[in-house]
XYZ file of C-alpha atoms in Angstrom:
777
model
C 81.799 -154.085 -130.621
C 82.388 -155.757 -133.973
C 79.560 -155.369 -136.487
C 79.014 -159.160 -136.550
C 78.173 -159.117 -132.824
C 75.888 -156.121 -133.236
C 73.974 -157.673 -136.134
C 73.075 -160.884 -134.302
C 70.166 -159.182 -132.573
C 69.911 -155.561 -133.741
C 69.031 -153.180 -130.921
C 69.606 -155.618 -128.027
C 73.049 -154.293 -127.045
C 73.338 -150.493 -126.980
C 76.908 -149.227 -127.390
C 76.212 -145.490 -127.618
C 78.653 -143.764 -125.213
C 77.327 -142.189 -122.023
C 77.626 -138.396 -122.313
C 80.792 -136.891 -120.720
C 82.005 -140.372 -119.628
C 84.558 -142.749 -121.105
C 83.348 -146.329 -120.909
C 85.277 -149.530 -121.811
C 82.504 -151.869 -123.049
C 84.989 -154.762 -123.102
C 85.111 -154.711 -119.291
C 81.808 -153.192 -118.211
C 79.647 -155.842 -119.944
C 79.533 -158.782 -117.521
C 76.500 -160.693 -118.788
C 74.857 -161.393 -122.134
C 71.493 -163.078 -121.764
C 69.949 -163.567 -125.187
C 67.994 -166.849 -125.030
C 65.179 -167.529 -127.509
C 65.826 -164.451 -129.657
C 65.779 -166.060 -133.113
C 69.498 -165.431 -133.536
C 71.159 -166.995 -136.581
C 74.664 -167.332 -138.039
C 77.773 -168.519 -136.202
C 78.865 -167.437 -132.743
C 81.150 -164.467 -133.493
C 84.818 -164.748 -132.598
C 84.596 -161.182 -131.262
C 82.827 -162.193 -128.076
C 86.372 -162.910 -126.903
C 87.041 -159.184 -126.379
C 84.422 -159.068 -123.619
C 86.858 -160.310 -121.012
C 84.648 -159.187 -118.162
C 81.855 -161.605 -119.100
C 80.657 -163.938 -116.373
C 77.458 -165.019 -118.124
C 77.025 -165.933 -121.798
C 73.570 -167.322 -122.488
C 72.666 -167.841 -126.156
C 70.351 -170.834 -125.650
C 67.265 -171.518 -127.765
C 68.344 -169.806 -130.961
C 69.399 -171.071 -134.387
C 73.129 -170.551 -134.100
C 75.202 -172.862 -136.257
C 78.797 -173.770 -136.930
C 81.431 -174.705 -134.349
C 81.894 -173.327 -130.850
C 84.730 -170.814 -131.364
C 87.920 -171.615 -129.507
C 88.312 -167.878 -128.867
C 85.788 -168.264 -126.011
C 88.718 -169.561 -123.962
C 89.642 -165.868 -123.434
C 86.517 -165.416 -121.317
C 88.295 -166.711 -118.243
C 85.819 -165.129 -115.823
C 82.818 -167.103 -117.104
C 80.526 -168.639 -114.527
C 77.727 -169.549 -116.930
C 78.058 -170.749 -120.525
C 74.740 -171.850 -122.022
C 74.602 -172.665 -125.730
C 71.842 -175.278 -125.631
C 69.088 -175.796 -128.215
C 70.909 -174.443 -131.237
C 72.315 -176.300 -134.261
C 75.998 -176.002 -133.363
C 78.224 -178.707 -134.804
C 81.786 -179.981 -134.780
C 83.858 -181.038 -131.764
C 83.773 -179.531 -128.296
C 87.272 -178.147 -128.662
C 87.553 -175.949 -125.576
C 90.235 -176.141 -122.884
C 88.091 -176.084 -119.758
C 91.096 -175.734 -117.483
C 91.077 -171.976 -118.307
C 87.658 -171.578 -116.652
C 88.382 -171.768 -112.917
C 85.040 -170.152 -112.017
C 82.750 -171.967 -114.477
C 79.733 -173.320 -112.606
C 77.136 -173.878 -115.330
C 77.861 -175.425 -118.754
C 75.112 -176.554 -121.118
C 75.198 -177.463 -124.811
C 72.291 -179.922 -124.916
C 70.223 -180.207 -128.070
C 72.904 -179.409 -130.651
C 74.784 -181.473 -133.243
C 78.177 -181.548 -131.567
C 80.334 -184.609 -132.134
C 83.680 -186.201 -131.369
C 85.232 -187.193 -128.051
C 84.522 -185.583 -124.728
C 87.348 -183.162 -123.815
C 89.350 -184.556 -120.854
C 89.846 -180.979 -119.626
C 86.156 -180.908 -118.668
C 87.198 -182.659 -115.496
C 89.562 -179.785 -114.634
C 86.837 -177.122 -114.383
C 86.565 -177.859 -110.693
C 83.922 -175.232 -109.912
C 81.354 -176.900 -112.171
C 77.998 -177.576 -110.577
C 75.975 -178.254 -113.725
C 76.982 -180.089 -116.940
C 74.469 -180.864 -119.683
C 75.705 -182.442 -122.944
C 72.441 -184.275 -123.683
C 71.168 -184.756 -127.219
C 74.305 -184.425 -129.307
C 76.453 -186.918 -131.202
C 79.409 -187.288 -128.854
C 81.354 -190.518 -129.287
C 84.321 -192.256 -127.707
C 84.940 -193.521 -124.211
C 82.865 -191.815 -121.540
C 85.792 -192.224 -119.136
C 88.023 -189.830 -121.099
C 86.813 -187.344 -118.503
C 87.972 -187.930 -114.928
C 85.061 -186.721 -112.802
C 86.793 -187.249 -109.438
C 87.851 -183.569 -109.119
C 84.340 -182.227 -109.759
C 83.452 -182.188 -106.083
C 80.894 -179.369 -106.524
C 78.990 -181.136 -109.303
C 75.261 -181.515 -108.666
C 73.901 -182.180 -112.149
C 75.495 -184.354 -114.878
C 73.608 -185.176 -118.080
C 75.475 -187.093 -120.792
C 72.351 -188.793 -122.162
C 71.306 -189.369 -125.754
C 74.746 -189.480 -127.340
C 76.856 -192.336 -128.727
C 79.347 -192.658 -125.889
C 80.997 -196.032 -125.300
C 82.948 -197.828 -122.596
C 82.072 -198.810 -119.038
C 80.271 -196.728 -116.481
C 82.827 -194.181 -115.148
C 83.516 -195.065 -111.516
C 85.065 -191.637 -110.960
C 81.543 -190.168 -111.002
C 80.942 -191.497 -107.499
C 83.545 -189.007 -106.212
C 81.121 -186.196 -107.057
C 79.328 -186.675 -103.770
C 77.050 -183.659 -104.210
C 75.413 -185.139 -107.306
C 71.638 -184.999 -107.197
C 70.889 -185.876 -110.814
C 72.866 -188.294 -113.011
C 71.826 -189.138 -116.570
C 73.804 -191.364 -118.955
C 70.812 -192.916 -120.771
C 70.661 -193.725 -124.504
C 74.340 -194.261 -125.202
C 76.341 -197.374 -126.093
C 77.784 -198.017 -122.646
C 78.405 -201.646 -121.743
C 79.734 -204.136 -119.217
C 78.862 -204.528 -115.568
C 78.750 -201.499 -113.270
C 81.343 -201.842 -110.525
C 80.956 -198.339 -109.118
C 79.817 -198.002 -105.503
C 76.811 -195.681 -105.464
C 76.918 -195.587 -101.665
C 78.888 -192.352 -101.871
C 76.102 -190.573 -103.795
C 73.827 -190.084 -100.826
C 72.369 -186.847 -102.261
C 71.283 -188.524 -105.519
C 67.604 -188.066 -106.353
C 67.498 -189.094 -110.031
C 69.480 -191.884 -111.743
C 68.904 -192.680 -115.418
C 70.988 -195.506 -116.942
C 68.485 -196.770 -119.537
C 69.030 -197.511 -123.201
C 72.573 -198.856 -122.953
C 74.133 -202.320 -123.044
C 74.996 -202.735 -119.369
C 74.961 -206.300 -118.080
C 75.767 -208.241 -114.945
C 74.147 -207.843 -111.576
C 72.499 -204.508 -110.950
C 74.638 -202.648 -108.360
C 73.114 -203.440 -104.974
C 74.426 -200.174 -103.543
C 71.669 -198.362 -105.464
C 69.027 -199.969 -103.229
C 70.512 -198.020 -100.301
C 70.025 -194.575 -101.852
C 67.081 -193.492 -99.759
C 67.015 -190.048 -101.373
C 66.218 -191.439 -104.853
C 62.952 -190.291 -106.325
C 63.514 -191.510 -109.897
C 65.339 -194.672 -111.023
C 65.258 -195.624 -114.694
C 67.488 -198.427 -116.021
C 65.229 -199.742 -118.792
C 66.639 -201.421 -121.907
C 69.817 -203.041 -120.562
C 70.747 -206.601 -119.584
C 70.909 -206.208 -115.825
C 70.223 -209.186 -113.591
C 69.227 -209.180 -109.950
C 66.041 -209.100 -107.874
C 63.813 -206.793 -105.854
C 64.610 -208.185 -102.407
C 65.933 -204.832 -101.147
C 63.641 -202.475 -103.021
C 61.990 -201.353 -99.778
C 65.015 -199.102 -99.086
C 63.886 -196.689 -101.808
C 61.000 -195.248 -99.821
C 61.055 -191.834 -101.504
C 60.848 -193.311 -104.978
C 58.248 -191.775 -107.295
C 59.332 -193.409 -110.570
C 60.812 -196.916 -110.963
C 61.544 -198.297 -114.418
C 63.397 -201.622 -114.627
C 61.739 -202.632 -117.911
C 63.426 -204.730 -120.594
C 66.191 -206.269 -118.484
C 66.798 -209.689 -116.963
C 65.638 -209.202 -113.396
C 64.153 -212.330 -111.853
C 62.654 -213.764 -108.697
C 59.339 -212.760 -107.176
C 58.069 -209.203 -107.008
C 59.004 -208.492 -103.407
C 56.327 -207.598 -100.897
C 58.684 -204.754 -99.970
C 57.331 -202.900 -102.989
C 54.416 -201.961 -100.751
C 56.655 -199.617 -98.723
C 57.117 -197.284 -101.693
C 54.065 -195.232 -100.838
C 55.099 -192.290 -103.039
C 55.416 -194.452 -106.135
C 53.531 -193.180 -109.177
C 55.279 -195.076 -112.000
C 56.119 -198.812 -111.751
C 57.564 -200.406 -114.876
C 58.793 -203.995 -114.504
C 57.860 -205.149 -118.020
C 59.907 -207.604 -120.130
C 61.938 -209.268 -117.384
C 61.844 -212.761 -115.880
C 59.886 -212.168 -112.687
C 58.045 -215.232 -111.419
C 55.411 -216.085 -108.848
C 52.183 -214.198 -108.352
C 51.509 -210.492 -108.557
C 52.374 -209.028 -105.161
C 49.171 -208.012 -103.406
C 51.120 -205.134 -101.834
C 51.062 -203.351 -105.196
C 47.431 -202.673 -104.429
C 48.516 -200.503 -101.481
C 50.299 -198.036 -103.792
C 47.376 -195.701 -104.163
C 49.433 -193.004 -105.893
C 50.190 -195.279 -108.827
C 49.236 -193.887 -112.208
C 51.181 -196.440 -114.300
C 51.637 -200.171 -113.612
C 53.334 -202.260 -116.287
C 54.357 -205.785 -115.307
C 53.688 -207.374 -118.697
C 56.220 -209.661 -120.363
C 57.267 -211.725 -117.361
C 56.563 -215.262 -116.111
C 53.921 -214.353 -113.550
C 51.263 -216.902 -112.655
C 48.216 -217.314 -110.443
C 45.228 -215.000 -110.194
C 45.160 -211.242 -110.543
C 44.904 -209.958 -106.932
C 41.698 -208.109 -106.185
C 43.736 -205.586 -104.170
C 44.553 -203.884 -107.476
C 41.039 -202.463 -107.349
C 42.448 -199.843 -104.961
C 44.444 -198.259 -107.787
C 41.642 -195.902 -108.673
C 43.736 -193.207 -110.371
C 45.626 -195.627 -112.616
C 46.112 -194.348 -116.163
C 48.208 -197.213 -117.562
C 47.861 -200.943 -116.797
C 49.981 -203.691 -118.370
C 49.467 -207.311 -117.291
C 49.956 -209.004 -120.654
C 52.400 -211.696 -121.778
C 52.242 -213.612 -118.515
C 50.866 -217.040 -117.636
C 48.035 -216.221 -115.263
C 45.356 -218.737 -114.419
C 42.551 -218.805 -116.947
C 40.074 -216.182 -115.848
C 37.782 -213.466 -117.210
C 39.046 -209.909 -117.426
C 38.711 -208.585 -113.828
C 35.681 -206.326 -113.366
C 37.590 -203.880 -111.160
C 39.564 -202.701 -114.174
C 36.446 -200.981 -115.425
C 36.208 -198.943 -112.219
C 39.380 -197.048 -113.100
C 37.867 -193.986 -114.776
C 41.195 -192.378 -115.749
C 42.561 -195.438 -117.548
C 44.182 -194.561 -120.872
C 46.196 -197.698 -121.662
C 45.075 -201.292 -121.144
C 47.554 -204.050 -122.053
C 46.170 -207.522 -121.284
C 47.552 -209.425 -124.278
C 48.522 -213.126 -124.181
C 47.699 -213.690 -120.521
C 45.076 -216.506 -120.548
C 42.054 -214.224 -120.216
C 38.802 -215.826 -121.358
C 35.116 -215.069 -121.519
C 33.588 -212.013 -123.128
C 34.835 -208.452 -123.295
C 32.719 -206.778 -120.591
C 30.252 -204.181 -121.789
C 31.550 -201.952 -118.997
C 34.565 -201.213 -121.192
C 32.399 -198.543 -122.765
C 32.557 -196.550 -119.525
C 36.312 -195.973 -119.879
C 35.926 -192.906 -122.037
C 39.582 -191.863 -121.713
C 40.965 -195.122 -123.120
C 43.491 -194.548 -125.880
C 45.060 -197.994 -126.178
C 43.467 -201.466 -125.914
C 45.619 -204.590 -126.310
C 43.681 -207.822 -125.721
C 45.305 -209.973 -128.404
C 46.198 -213.674 -128.132
C 43.788 -214.627 -125.373
C 40.726 -216.897 -125.408
C 38.097 -214.181 -125.556
C 34.757 -215.132 -127.073
C 31.358 -213.641 -127.785
C 30.423 -210.532 -129.694
C 32.448 -207.379 -129.500
C 30.234 -205.194 -127.291
C 28.358 -202.386 -128.986
C 29.712 -200.094 -126.268
C 33.149 -200.346 -127.868
C 32.023 -197.851 -130.485
C 31.618 -195.242 -127.718
C 35.365 -195.137 -127.140
C 36.115 -192.187 -129.356
C 39.612 -191.571 -127.952
C 41.052 -195.019 -128.682
C 44.102 -194.820 -130.936
C 45.216 -198.474 -130.814
C 42.785 -201.388 -130.878
C 44.465 -204.795 -131.004
C 42.190 -207.826 -130.593
C 43.767 -210.400 -132.929
C 44.166 -214.064 -132.038
C 40.905 -214.531 -130.126
C 37.581 -216.122 -131.025
C 35.486 -212.967 -131.126
C 32.355 -212.497 -133.193
C 30.443 -209.432 -134.252
C 30.225 -206.982 -137.106
C 33.212 -205.007 -138.358
C 31.095 -201.852 -138.693
C 31.872 -200.684 -135.140
C 35.333 -199.443 -136.115
C 33.796 -196.715 -138.271
C 32.546 -194.985 -135.124
C 35.927 -194.861 -133.360
C 37.189 -191.723 -135.047
C 40.589 -191.496 -133.335
C 41.831 -194.923 -134.434
C 45.399 -195.107 -135.689
C 46.082 -198.863 -135.362
C 43.462 -201.614 -135.750
C 44.412 -205.292 -135.641
C 41.551 -207.788 -135.542
C 42.971 -210.753 -137.484
C 42.178 -214.354 -136.666
C 38.705 -213.807 -135.196
C 35.211 -214.597 -136.512
C 34.297 -210.952 -137.082
C 32.325 -210.434 -140.268
C 30.209 -207.960 -142.163
C 31.142 -205.383 -144.763
C 33.687 -202.637 -144.390
C 31.656 -199.590 -143.322
C 31.379 -196.672 -145.697
C 32.361 -194.299 -142.880
C 35.746 -196.011 -142.545
C 36.958 -193.121 -144.659
C 36.389 -190.852 -141.653
C 39.267 -192.491 -139.751
C 41.690 -189.888 -141.042
C 44.457 -190.810 -138.553
C 44.429 -194.529 -139.367
C 47.923 -195.879 -140.038
C 47.509 -199.645 -139.722
C 44.485 -201.804 -140.531
C 44.905 -205.581 -140.207
C 41.717 -207.539 -140.869
C 43.386 -210.685 -142.218
C 41.588 -214.028 -141.889
C 38.254 -212.466 -140.908
C 34.858 -213.101 -142.472
C 34.709 -209.592 -143.907
C 32.886 -209.610 -147.227
C 31.536 -207.193 -149.779
C 33.575 -204.690 -151.717
C 36.223 -202.239 -150.609
C 34.401 -198.902 -150.207
C 35.738 -196.035 -152.307
C 35.854 -193.954 -149.124
C 38.915 -195.951 -148.043
C 40.997 -194.064 -150.565
C 40.603 -191.005 -148.317
C 42.861 -192.659 -145.727
C 45.976 -190.841 -146.855
C 47.870 -191.680 -143.638
C 47.309 -195.428 -143.928
C 50.583 -197.351 -144.056
C 49.336 -200.948 -143.729
C 46.143 -202.395 -145.197
C 46.021 -206.166 -144.684
C 42.807 -207.915 -145.648
C 44.386 -211.217 -146.687
C 42.197 -214.327 -146.559
C 38.864 -212.571 -146.203
C 35.824 -212.718 -148.480
C 36.142 -209.452 -150.332
C 34.760 -209.207 -153.843
C 34.328 -206.492 -156.405
C 37.118 -204.341 -157.744
C 40.091 -202.663 -156.159
C 39.126 -198.959 -155.990
C 40.485 -197.107 -159.003
C 41.770 -194.287 -156.775
C 43.807 -196.546 -154.485
C 46.789 -194.422 -155.519
C 45.487 -191.619 -153.265
C 46.670 -193.647 -150.264
C 50.140 -192.260 -150.796
C 51.651 -193.482 -147.517
C 50.864 -197.165 -148.024
C 53.831 -199.397 -147.244
C 51.948 -202.710 -147.182
C 48.918 -203.549 -149.328
C 47.834 -207.168 -148.834
C 44.565 -208.183 -150.445
C 45.584 -211.762 -151.235
C 43.203 -214.748 -150.990
C 39.956 -212.950 -151.701
C 37.564 -212.901 -154.666
C 38.543 -209.569 -156.155
C 38.055 -209.086 -159.888
C 38.775 -206.533 -162.553
C 42.187 -205.179 -163.396
C 44.965 -203.893 -161.185
C 44.377 -200.112 -161.098
C 47.020 -198.034 -162.842
C 47.063 -195.746 -159.810
C 48.908 -198.463 -157.854
C 51.959 -197.141 -159.658
C 51.789 -193.909 -157.644
C 52.186 -195.666 -154.275
C 55.857 -194.796 -154.138
C 56.343 -195.886 -150.499
C 54.978 -199.369 -151.133
C 57.200 -202.223 -149.947
C 54.761 -205.161 -150.044
C 52.053 -205.717 -152.666
C 50.139 -209.010 -152.378
C 47.191 -209.516 -154.698
C 47.602 -213.270 -155.094
C 44.760 -215.810 -155.165
C 42.054 -213.551 -156.562
C 40.296 -213.322 -159.943
C 42.133 -210.265 -161.215
C 42.592 -209.932 -164.940
C 44.276 -207.658 -167.436
C 47.941 -206.786 -167.625
C 50.443 -205.769 -165.000
C 50.402 -201.936 -165.058
C 53.482 -200.706 -166.891
C 53.997 -198.000 -164.275
C 54.468 -200.543 -161.510
C 58.186 -200.321 -162.185
C 58.080 -196.854 -160.577
C 57.819 -198.587 -157.197
C 61.522 -198.409 -156.398
C 60.970 -199.330 -152.719
C 58.918 -202.458 -153.431
C 60.390 -205.532 -151.745
C 57.722 -208.133 -152.464
C 55.260 -208.487 -155.344
C 52.775 -211.387 -155.371
C 50.245 -211.724 -158.182
C 49.877 -215.520 -157.954
C 46.815 -217.422 -159.149
C 44.987 -214.693 -161.010
C 44.061 -214.308 -164.680
C 46.835 -211.840 -165.416
C 47.866 -211.694 -169.069
C 50.408 -209.941 -171.216
C 54.140 -209.470 -170.833
C 56.255 -208.675 -167.839
C 57.228 -204.975 -167.834
C 60.368 -204.547 -169.930
C 61.944 -202.201 -167.360
C 61.310 -204.492 -164.386
C 64.973 -203.969 -163.551
C 64.126 -200.460 -162.333
C 62.507 -201.936 -159.203
C 65.866 -201.835 -157.495
C 64.736 -202.950 -154.019
C 62.726 -205.979 -155.190
C 63.461 -209.198 -153.294
C 60.482 -211.429 -154.145
C 58.545 -211.542 -157.420
C 55.820 -214.195 -157.717
C 53.339 -214.344 -160.598
C 52.376 -218.009 -160.951
C 49.347 -220.005 -162.091
C 48.109 -217.420 -164.602
C 47.601 -219.789 -167.543
C 44.222 -221.339 -168.340
C 44.643 -224.299 -170.685
C 40.884 -224.733 -170.991
C 40.553 -221.729 -173.308
C 41.816 -221.466 -176.857
C 45.329 -220.124 -177.139
C 47.860 -219.514 -174.405
C 46.626 -217.200 -171.717
C 48.569 -215.904 -168.738
C 51.835 -214.022 -168.438
C 53.467 -214.212 -171.843
C 56.402 -212.915 -173.816
C 60.061 -213.211 -172.892
C 61.774 -212.775 -169.549
C 63.069 -209.182 -169.733
C 66.859 -208.857 -169.815
C 66.571 -206.056 -167.262
C 65.678 -208.694 -164.648
C 69.407 -209.092 -164.191
C 69.592 -205.574 -162.731
C 67.698 -206.611 -159.583
C 70.736 -206.968 -157.333
C 68.576 -207.668 -154.261
C 66.292 -210.279 -155.831
C 65.970 -213.438 -153.745
C 62.960 -215.192 -155.302
C 61.659 -215.159 -158.868
C 58.689 -217.500 -159.284
C 56.836 -217.486 -162.609
C 55.281 -220.967 -162.898
C 52.487 -222.128 -165.182
C 52.391 -219.118 -167.431
C 53.003 -218.607 -171.131
C 56.562 -217.289 -171.148
C 58.487 -217.904 -174.364
C 61.997 -217.386 -175.662
C 65.267 -218.070 -173.892
C 66.311 -217.238 -170.375
C 68.423 -214.069 -170.689
C 72.102 -214.437 -169.787
C 71.656 -211.414 -167.522
C 69.952 -213.562 -164.866
C 73.396 -214.874 -163.947
C 74.078 -211.424 -162.432
C 71.584 -212.266 -159.681
C 74.128 -213.190 -157.020
C 71.579 -212.930 -154.171
C 68.796 -215.001 -155.701
C 67.848 -218.154 -153.801
C 64.821 -219.393 -155.744
C 64.435 -219.282 -159.531
C 61.310 -221.099 -160.763
C 59.991 -220.756 -164.309
C 58.577 -224.266 -164.736
C 55.454 -225.033 -166.822
C 55.971 -222.278 -169.390
C 56.968 -222.441 -173.066
C 60.604 -221.454 -172.701
C 63.260 -222.609 -175.126
C 66.977 -222.237 -175.683
C 69.873 -223.080 -173.363
C 70.312 -222.767 -169.644
C 72.722 -219.802 -169.285
C 76.302 -221.063 -169.227
C 77.300 -218.881 -166.263
C 74.553 -220.115 -163.958
C 77.349 -220.810 -161.459
C 77.518 -217.065 -160.770
C 74.151 -217.312 -158.996
C 76.004 -218.343 -155.854
C 73.087 -218.012 -153.401
C 70.842 -220.297 -155.449
C 69.034 -223.037 -153.503
C 66.286 -223.853 -156.038
C 66.526 -223.858 -159.824
C 63.387 -225.170 -161.557
C 62.841 -224.910 -165.319
C 60.899 -228.165 -165.574
C 58.094 -228.957 -168.041
C 58.733 -226.251 -170.587
C 58.345 -228.892 -173.307
C 54.574 -228.833 -173.697
C 52.478 -231.250 -175.788
C 48.975 -229.931 -175.026
C 47.401 -233.386 -175.518
C 49.028 -233.868 -178.929
C 52.036 -235.821 -180.165
C 53.655 -232.631 -181.455
C 54.971 -230.348 -178.704
C 53.833 -226.728 -178.636
C 57.257 -225.915 -177.207
C 60.501 -227.893 -177.312
C 61.503 -226.559 -173.930
C 65.046 -225.823 -172.845
C 67.750 -227.267 -175.064
C 71.509 -227.652 -175.155
C 73.653 -229.105 -172.406
C 73.441 -228.684 -168.654
C 76.209 -226.142 -167.916
C 79.185 -227.460 -165.962
C 79.156 -224.269 -163.851
C 76.208 -225.750 -161.935
C 78.917 -227.423 -159.879
C 79.821 -224.041 -158.378
C 76.451 -223.754 -156.629
C 77.373 -224.855 -153.110
C 73.952 -223.850 -151.709
C 71.909 -225.654 -154.363
C 69.287 -227.971 -152.862
C 66.776 -228.447 -155.693
C 67.786 -228.773 -159.377
C 64.801 -229.665 -161.562
C 65.101 -229.590 -165.344
C 62.792 -232.473 -166.256
C 60.442 -232.220 -169.209
C 62.707 -230.369 -171.656
C 64.954 -231.163 -174.623
C 68.347 -231.085 -172.928
C 71.141 -233.089 -174.535
C 74.678 -234.187 -173.745
C 76.028 -235.897 -170.662
C 75.249 -235.284 -167.035
C 78.015 -232.929 -165.821
C 80.287 -234.632 -163.295
C 80.654 -231.216 -161.612
C 77.167 -231.589 -160.114
C 78.864 -233.915 -157.637
C 80.344 -230.765 -156.038
C 76.893 -229.472 -155.026
C 77.225 -230.633 -151.438
C 73.791 -229.338 -150.342
C 71.855 -231.009 -153.201
C 68.710 -232.760 -151.980
C 66.619 -233.119 -155.171
C 67.904 -233.800 -158.704
C 65.433 -234.372 -161.551
C 66.575 -234.712 -165.180
C 63.759 -236.974 -166.430
C 62.162 -236.637 -169.863
C 65.140 -235.138 -171.649
C 67.492 -236.361 -174.396
C 70.511 -236.765 -172.148
C 73.103 -239.408 -172.967
C 76.160 -240.984 -171.395
C 76.520 -242.472 -167.948
C 75.848 -241.360 -164.423
C 79.094 -239.802 -163.079
C 80.657 -241.579 -160.096
C 81.100 -238.153 -158.485
C 77.387 -238.158 -157.697
C 78.273 -240.493 -154.861
C 79.575 -237.383 -153.056
C 76.017 -236.022 -152.781
C 75.546 -237.179 -149.210
C 72.359 -235.129 -148.744
C 70.649 -236.368 -151.905
C 67.135 -237.596 -151.135
C 65.696 -237.906 -154.671
C 67.359 -238.564 -158.038
C 65.115 -238.955 -161.099
C 66.666 -239.824 -164.489
C 64.077 -242.038 -166.242
C 62.912 -241.443 -169.818
C 66.317 -240.267 -171.001
C 69.082 -241.909 -173.042
C 71.389 -242.375 -170.041
C 72.936 -245.846 -170.058
C 75.840 -247.843 -168.687
C 76.389 -249.092 -165.169
C 75.034 -247.198 -162.210
C 78.147 -246.181 -160.230
C 78.612 -248.155 -157.052
C 79.137 -244.854 -155.234
C 75.557 -243.861 -156.130
C 74.144 -247.255 -155.241
C 75.705 -246.971 -151.783
C 73.678 -243.799 -151.199
C 70.536 -245.973 -151.368
C 71.617 -247.508 -148.084
C 71.388 -244.087 -146.433
C 69.806 -240.778 -147.467
C 68.804 -241.548 -151.075
C 65.146 -242.610 -150.832
C 64.138 -242.278 -154.471
C 66.258 -243.340 -157.452
C 64.309 -243.608 -160.721
C 66.037 -244.841 -163.872
C 65.345 -246.789 -167.092
C 66.673 -249.991 -165.519
C 64.268 -252.242 -167.441
C 65.330 -250.944 -170.835
C 68.052 -252.927 -172.557
C 71.114 -250.709 -172.507
C 69.710 -248.611 -169.691
C 71.531 -248.038 -166.394
C 72.516 -251.256 -164.608
C 72.795 -251.142 -160.841
C 75.852 -252.641 -159.180
C 73.818 -253.396 -156.057
C 70.674 -255.529 -156.028
C 67.446 -253.582 -155.507
C 69.268 -250.299 -155.922
C 66.704 -248.296 -157.902
C 63.436 -247.558 -156.190
C 61.690 -247.131 -159.546
C 62.691 -248.957 -162.754
C 61.132 -247.942 -166.073
C 61.218 -249.018 -169.704
C 61.938 -245.453 -170.686
C 60.683 -243.642 -173.792
C 63.282 -244.720 -176.307
């Protein structure tokens, strides 16, 4: 044999000649069984010389590269198993050369491309497994009608498209058929009546629609039926025909009608998933006769009435989902707490009221508790802290009381959501022991005190939401140790001190909300390292100093809000100061930039006109000066542009800042999405641009308290959505265009002008202006 073959697994194949005999290894070797032998490299071309091979089994290794076309020379193959490797490329074999091939498996590789039509010509095939690759194209490229010996067909977990292949029903010996997790679509017209040997049918995770094929209900041999995650319609009227069924999953479809009493005939049933459909009526009492059930999920339907007490017979149940239905208001049924093996309890949004029974503490195997969005009241029972195996605890949207400290005892917690209750107390010091915690949502609770330093040990935490609580003290200096944080929301508390520099090391952070606190100091310069950050909110704090010069490095940023930082009651200008960095224009994904009531100075950089995705640009109540960038019309997504009140008098007759100056650019007329244009309280000059009349979405236009001159353009009569137009305290004069006056008869509610000043705008229509002023001239 070639050295490449020999070196795959040294010592496995012995080619030393037998003494005194002449042996042809190319013909005498009929089987190579080398599964799970840590083999690497490509499959050697030289296997092709072993023409006597009937079995080639190289499964469970680390073989890579393509499947060599030279394998077509092994015409005597009965078994070809290459599964669980890392083979790639197309399946480029001509299967018509394998008349004896019975077993073919390549599952768990990285193969791609279309299915070879010749696969349907290997008529001796009994087993085909292509699961877990990247095959694409129409599933019906293979005609399965000649595969009359086929018993097992697995095409699942690929990217195959097209309709369900009707030719499959010609393979009447099929016992197992899997086409799950592809991109198959359309209604299924195939008649499953011919597949009377079928025991397992998996169609889930596709885009099938239309009525579920009724012929399936007649397959009495079925033990497993899984069609979850499609858009099938239909009902359960004929489900009683599947009396050997062990697993039934119809979840996430569009089945409707009542849950048929015929379900009670499925005495072997262990798994019943009917979640996320449109079933109506009451819960069938016959479900309580299915004493082999270990999983019952009927959540996410339109079920009503009371929970039948017959469910108390399901003593070995491990998973129960009744949530997202419209049951009669009732306490959580006591019988649930007599199910000692229960691991998952989903009762969310189902009109349950009363207290959480203390008996919940007896369910020591519980791993998941979802009771959110009910009307539960009272204290969280102390017994909850005994549930040391619970991974998910979701209780938000109730009216529960109690102390938050209990969560520190539940050491297996991964997800905790308690928002919107009356739970209070301080975060427990032992919260740092919850080393598996990934999500902690305590928003809108009465939690007070400081954030314990031990929290920084939660290195797996991805979400920490404590918005609208009563936290005080400082943000822990070592918050940067929580390296997997994606969301950090501590807004609307009473936190003080500076923003820790270590925040800059949270490189996975996407949302940072510290607004509405009493934080002080400057924005950490290193915050621009957060290249994944989507939203930054530092509103209503005592932040000072400049914006980071390299803010443009935060390439993913969509929302940046740092408003209300100025305190006019202290000497000098406090708050965010300095100029708007030119690098702001590099933020190609920016949608909102809100920097109101700060101490920004200088001109708006021309680079902001590169922000083609920005919708809201607010920098009002600062000390800006200079012109509005001429190319503002390039900001095509803009809905709100507010640079108002940058001319600031500070209770004196001499302004601290002159505000924005120059003319309103004519390119404003290119902003077809503009709804709010507010430039009042500046030093703008020149005429109102007639091009503003092209801003068809404009709802609010405010140019008051400027030095504008000329007349109101008649084109403003085209602004058929204009609700408010303020132009008083300017030098605008002449007649008010009739086209604008006509708008007062419809959408234009507020029109303020210097009508009472001699030489001011004169309305063509009586009682046109809603507010007439003497002006400031």
